[in-house]
Amino acid sequence: MLKTNAKYRLGQVVRHKKHPFRGVIFDVDPEFANTEEWYEAIPEDSRPIKDQPFYHLLAENDQSFYVAYVSEQNLIADQSGEPVDHPDIPNMFGPFQDGSYPLHFQLN
């Protein structure tokens, strides 16, 4: 069994390395756990390896808010100190403080 440690944590604000969006992590898969159709839709020369953590983000860009699924290799910590304005953040997290959001709910 593969043992994987996630580099980023729930509530942390991160940025995509290649695309102009950032978001708040609300879930982590220890390795790829989306559909093959989703994976195959990524251009072959840009496909991330599957055996690494993948993060679910409440994401934003200049035009919209959405949920993103991003491999660890494509993320960097956001150092802006700015909150993310995704409308679903208050449902999961407390107020923005010290660059991240505290969890609003109890984990199992």
PDB file of C-alpha atoms in Angstrom:
ATOM      1  CA  MET A   1       0.000   0.000   0.000  1.00  0.00           C
ATOM      2  CA  LEU A   2       1.274   3.452  -0.952  1.00  0.00           C
ATOM      3  CA  LYS A   3       1.725   5.857   1.970  1.00  0.00           C
ATOM      4  CA  THR A   4       1.221   9.458   0.905  1.00  0.00           C
ATOM      5  CA  ASN A   5       1.545  12.577   3.025  1.00  0.00           C
ATOM      6  CA  ALA A   6      -0.318  15.652   1.892  1.00  0.00           C
ATOM      7  CA  LYS A   7       1.800  18.796   1.659  1.00  0.00           C
ATOM      8  CA  TYR A   8      -1.158  21.151   2.162  1.00  0.00           C
ATOM      9  CA  ARG A   9      -3.887  21.173   4.825  1.00  0.00           C
ATOM     10  CA  LEU A  10      -7.628  21.756   5.029  1.00  0.00           C
ATOM     11  CA  GLY A  11      -8.448  25.454   5.149  1.00  0.00           C
ATOM     12  CA  GLN A  12      -5.171  26.500   3.533  1.00  0.00           C
ATOM     13  CA  VAL A  13      -5.244  28.985   0.643  1.00  0.00           C
ATOM     14  CA  VAL A  14      -3.313  27.759  -2.415  1.00  0.00           C
ATOM     15  CA  ARG A  15      -2.696  28.834  -6.023  1.00  0.00           C
ATOM     16  CA  HIS A  16      -2.464  26.823  -9.215  1.00  0.00           C
ATOM     17  CA  LYS A  17       1.050  26.903 -10.691  1.00  0.00           C
ATOM     18  CA  LYS A  18      -0.070  27.180 -14.326  1.00  0.00           C
ATOM     19  CA  HIS A  19      -3.596  28.622 -14.314  1.00  0.00           C
ATOM     20  CA  PRO A  20      -4.780  31.934 -12.832  1.00  0.00           C
ATOM     21  CA  PHE A  21      -6.876  30.713  -9.913  1.00  0.00           C
ATOM     22  CA  ARG A  22      -6.581  30.137  -6.210  1.00  0.00           C
ATOM     23  CA  GLY A  23      -8.755  28.479  -3.607  1.00  0.00           C
ATOM     24  CA  VAL A  24      -9.276  26.998  -0.171  1.00  0.00           C
ATOM     25  CA  ILE A  25      -8.671  23.278   0.377  1.00  0.00           C
ATOM     26  CA  PHE A  26     -11.760  21.518   1.713  1.00  0.00           C
ATOM     27  CA  ASP A  27     -10.851  17.866   1.056  1.00  0.00           C
ATOM     28  CA  VAL A  28      -7.834  15.758   0.111  1.00  0.00           C
ATOM     29  CA  ASP A  29      -7.585  12.423  -1.692  1.00  0.00           C
ATOM     30  CA  PRO A  30      -4.321  10.549  -0.971  1.00  0.00           C
ATOM     31  CA  GLU A  31      -4.152   9.709  -4.683  1.00  0.00           C
ATOM     32  CA  PHE A  32      -6.226  10.348  -7.805  1.00  0.00           C
ATOM     33  CA  ALA A  33      -9.900   9.513  -7.143  1.00  0.00           C
ATOM     34  CA  ASN A  34     -11.792  11.149 -10.003  1.00  0.00           C
ATOM     35  CA  THR A  35     -13.124   9.538 -13.190  1.00  0.00           C
ATOM     36  CA  GLU A  36     -11.000   8.256 -16.052  1.00  0.00           C
ATOM     37  CA  GLU A  37     -13.022  10.502 -18.354  1.00  0.00           C
ATOM     38  CA  TRP A  38     -11.926  13.552 -16.318  1.00  0.00           C
ATOM     39  CA  TYR A  39      -8.294  12.385 -16.396  1.00  0.00           C
ATOM     40  CA  GLU A  40      -8.304  11.627 -20.128  1.00  0.00           C
ATOM     41  CA  ALA A  41      -9.711  15.112 -20.853  1.00  0.00           C
ATOM     42  CA  ILE A  42      -6.414  16.625 -19.657  1.00  0.00           C
ATOM     43  CA  PRO A  43      -3.911  17.008 -22.526  1.00  0.00           C
ATOM     44  CA  GLU A  44      -1.468  14.107 -22.313  1.00  0.00           C
ATOM     45  CA  ASP A  45       1.604  16.335 -21.946  1.00  0.00           C
ATOM     46  CA  SER A  46      -0.059  18.081 -18.957  1.00  0.00           C
ATOM     47  CA  ARG A  47      -1.523  15.067 -17.117  1.00  0.00           C
ATOM     48  CA  PRO A  48      -0.353  14.818 -13.528  1.00  0.00           C
ATOM     49  CA  ILE A  49       0.765  11.495 -12.094  1.00  0.00           C
ATOM     50  CA  LYS A  50      -2.033   9.697 -10.249  1.00  0.00           C
ATOM     51  CA  ASP A  51      -0.123   8.507  -7.173  1.00  0.00           C
ATOM     52  CA  GLN A  52       0.053  11.833  -5.348  1.00  0.00           C
ATOM     53  CA  PRO A  53      -2.439  13.783  -3.257  1.00  0.00           C
ATOM     54  CA  PHE A  54      -5.269  15.532  -5.114  1.00  0.00           C
ATOM     55  CA  TYR A  55      -7.037  18.469  -3.507  1.00  0.00           C
ATOM     56  CA  HIS A  56     -10.636  19.669  -3.670  1.00  0.00           C
ATOM     57  CA  LEU A  57     -10.709  23.480  -3.692  1.00  0.00           C
ATOM     58  CA  LEU A  58     -13.345  26.145  -3.322  1.00  0.00           C
ATOM     59  CA  ALA A  59     -11.757  28.085  -6.160  1.00  0.00           C
ATOM     60  CA  GLU A  60     -12.009  31.538  -7.675  1.00  0.00           C
ATOM     61  CA  ASN A  61     -10.636  33.406 -10.651  1.00  0.00           C
ATOM     62  CA  ASP A  62     -11.410  36.836 -12.080  1.00  0.00           C
ATOM     63  CA  GLN A  63     -14.679  35.631 -13.628  1.00  0.00           C
ATOM     64  CA  SER A  64     -16.249  33.015 -11.358  1.00  0.00           C
ATOM     65  CA  PHE A  65     -16.342  30.710  -8.355  1.00  0.00           C
ATOM     66  CA  TYR A  66     -16.234  26.924  -8.704  1.00  0.00           C
ATOM     67  CA  VAL A  67     -14.941  23.664  -7.221  1.00  0.00           C
ATOM     68  CA  ALA A  68     -11.578  22.505  -8.586  1.00  0.00           C
ATOM     69  CA  TYR A  69      -9.755  19.165  -8.323  1.00  0.00           C
ATOM     70  CA  VAL A  70      -5.993  19.699  -8.503  1.00  0.00           C
ATOM     71  CA  SER A  71      -2.905  17.511  -8.096  1.00  0.00           C
ATOM     72  CA  GLU A  72      -0.335  18.455  -5.489  1.00  0.00           C
ATOM     73  CA  GLN A  73       2.325  18.967  -8.184  1.00  0.00           C
ATOM     74  CA  ASN A  74       0.237  21.823  -9.631  1.00  0.00           C
ATOM     75  CA  LEU A  75      -0.275  23.784  -6.404  1.00  0.00           C
ATOM     76  CA  ILE A  76       1.747  26.290  -4.413  1.00  0.00           C
ATOM     77  CA  ALA A  77       0.908  27.968  -1.133  1.00  0.00           C
ATOM     78  CA  ASP A  78      -0.709  31.384  -1.589  1.00  0.00           C
ATOM     79  CA  GLN A  79       1.394  34.058   0.097  1.00  0.00           C
ATOM     80  CA  SER A  80      -0.849  37.033  -0.672  1.00  0.00           C
ATOM     81  CA  GLY A  81      -2.478  37.118   2.754  1.00  0.00           C
ATOM     82  CA  GLU A  82      -5.793  37.849   0.991  1.00  0.00           C
ATOM     83  CA  PRO A  83      -9.001  35.910   1.706  1.00  0.00           C
ATOM     84  CA  VAL A  84     -10.803  33.889  -0.971  1.00  0.00           C
ATOM     85  CA  ASP A  85     -14.315  35.155  -1.744  1.00  0.00           C
ATOM     86  CA  HIS A  86     -15.968  31.854  -2.721  1.00  0.00           C
ATOM     87  CA  PRO A  87     -19.593  31.972  -1.474  1.00  0.00           C
ATOM     88  CA  ASP A  88     -19.458  28.447   0.049  1.00  0.00           C
ATOM     89  CA  ILE A  89     -16.576  29.206   2.429  1.00  0.00           C
ATOM     90  CA  PRO A  90     -18.822  30.284   5.360  1.00  0.00           C
ATOM     91  CA  ASN A  91     -20.614  26.892   5.170  1.00  0.00           C
ATOM     92  CA  MET A  92     -17.375  25.020   5.916  1.00  0.00           C
ATOM     93  CA  PHE A  93     -14.951  27.409   7.560  1.00  0.00           C
ATOM     94  CA  GLY A  94     -14.681  30.111  10.175  1.00  0.00           C
ATOM     95  CA  PRO A  95     -13.310  33.614   9.496  1.00  0.00           C
ATOM     96  CA  PHE A  96     -10.050  34.016   7.556  1.00  0.00           C
ATOM     97  CA  GLN A  97      -7.078  34.388   9.918  1.00  0.00           C
ATOM     98  CA  ASP A  98      -3.315  34.183   9.466  1.00  0.00           C
ATOM     99  CA  GLY A  99      -3.562  33.078   5.843  1.00  0.00           C
ATOM    100  CA  SER A 100      -6.038  30.213   6.277  1.00  0.00           C
ATOM    101  CA  TYR A 101      -9.546  29.286   7.350  1.00  0.00           C
ATOM    102  CA  PRO A 102     -10.330  27.256  10.500  1.00  0.00           C
ATOM    103  CA  LEU A 103     -12.700  24.329   9.997  1.00  0.00           C
ATOM    104  CA  HIS A 104     -16.341  24.950  10.937  1.00  0.00           C
ATOM    105  CA  PHE A 105     -17.243  21.264  11.261  1.00  0.00           C
ATOM    106  CA  GLN A 106     -15.974  18.222  13.118  1.00  0.00           C
ATOM    107  CA  LEU A 107     -14.006  15.637  11.134  1.00  0.00           C
ATOM    108  CA  ASN A 108     -14.733  11.896  11.536  1.00  0.00           C
TER     109      ASN A 108
END
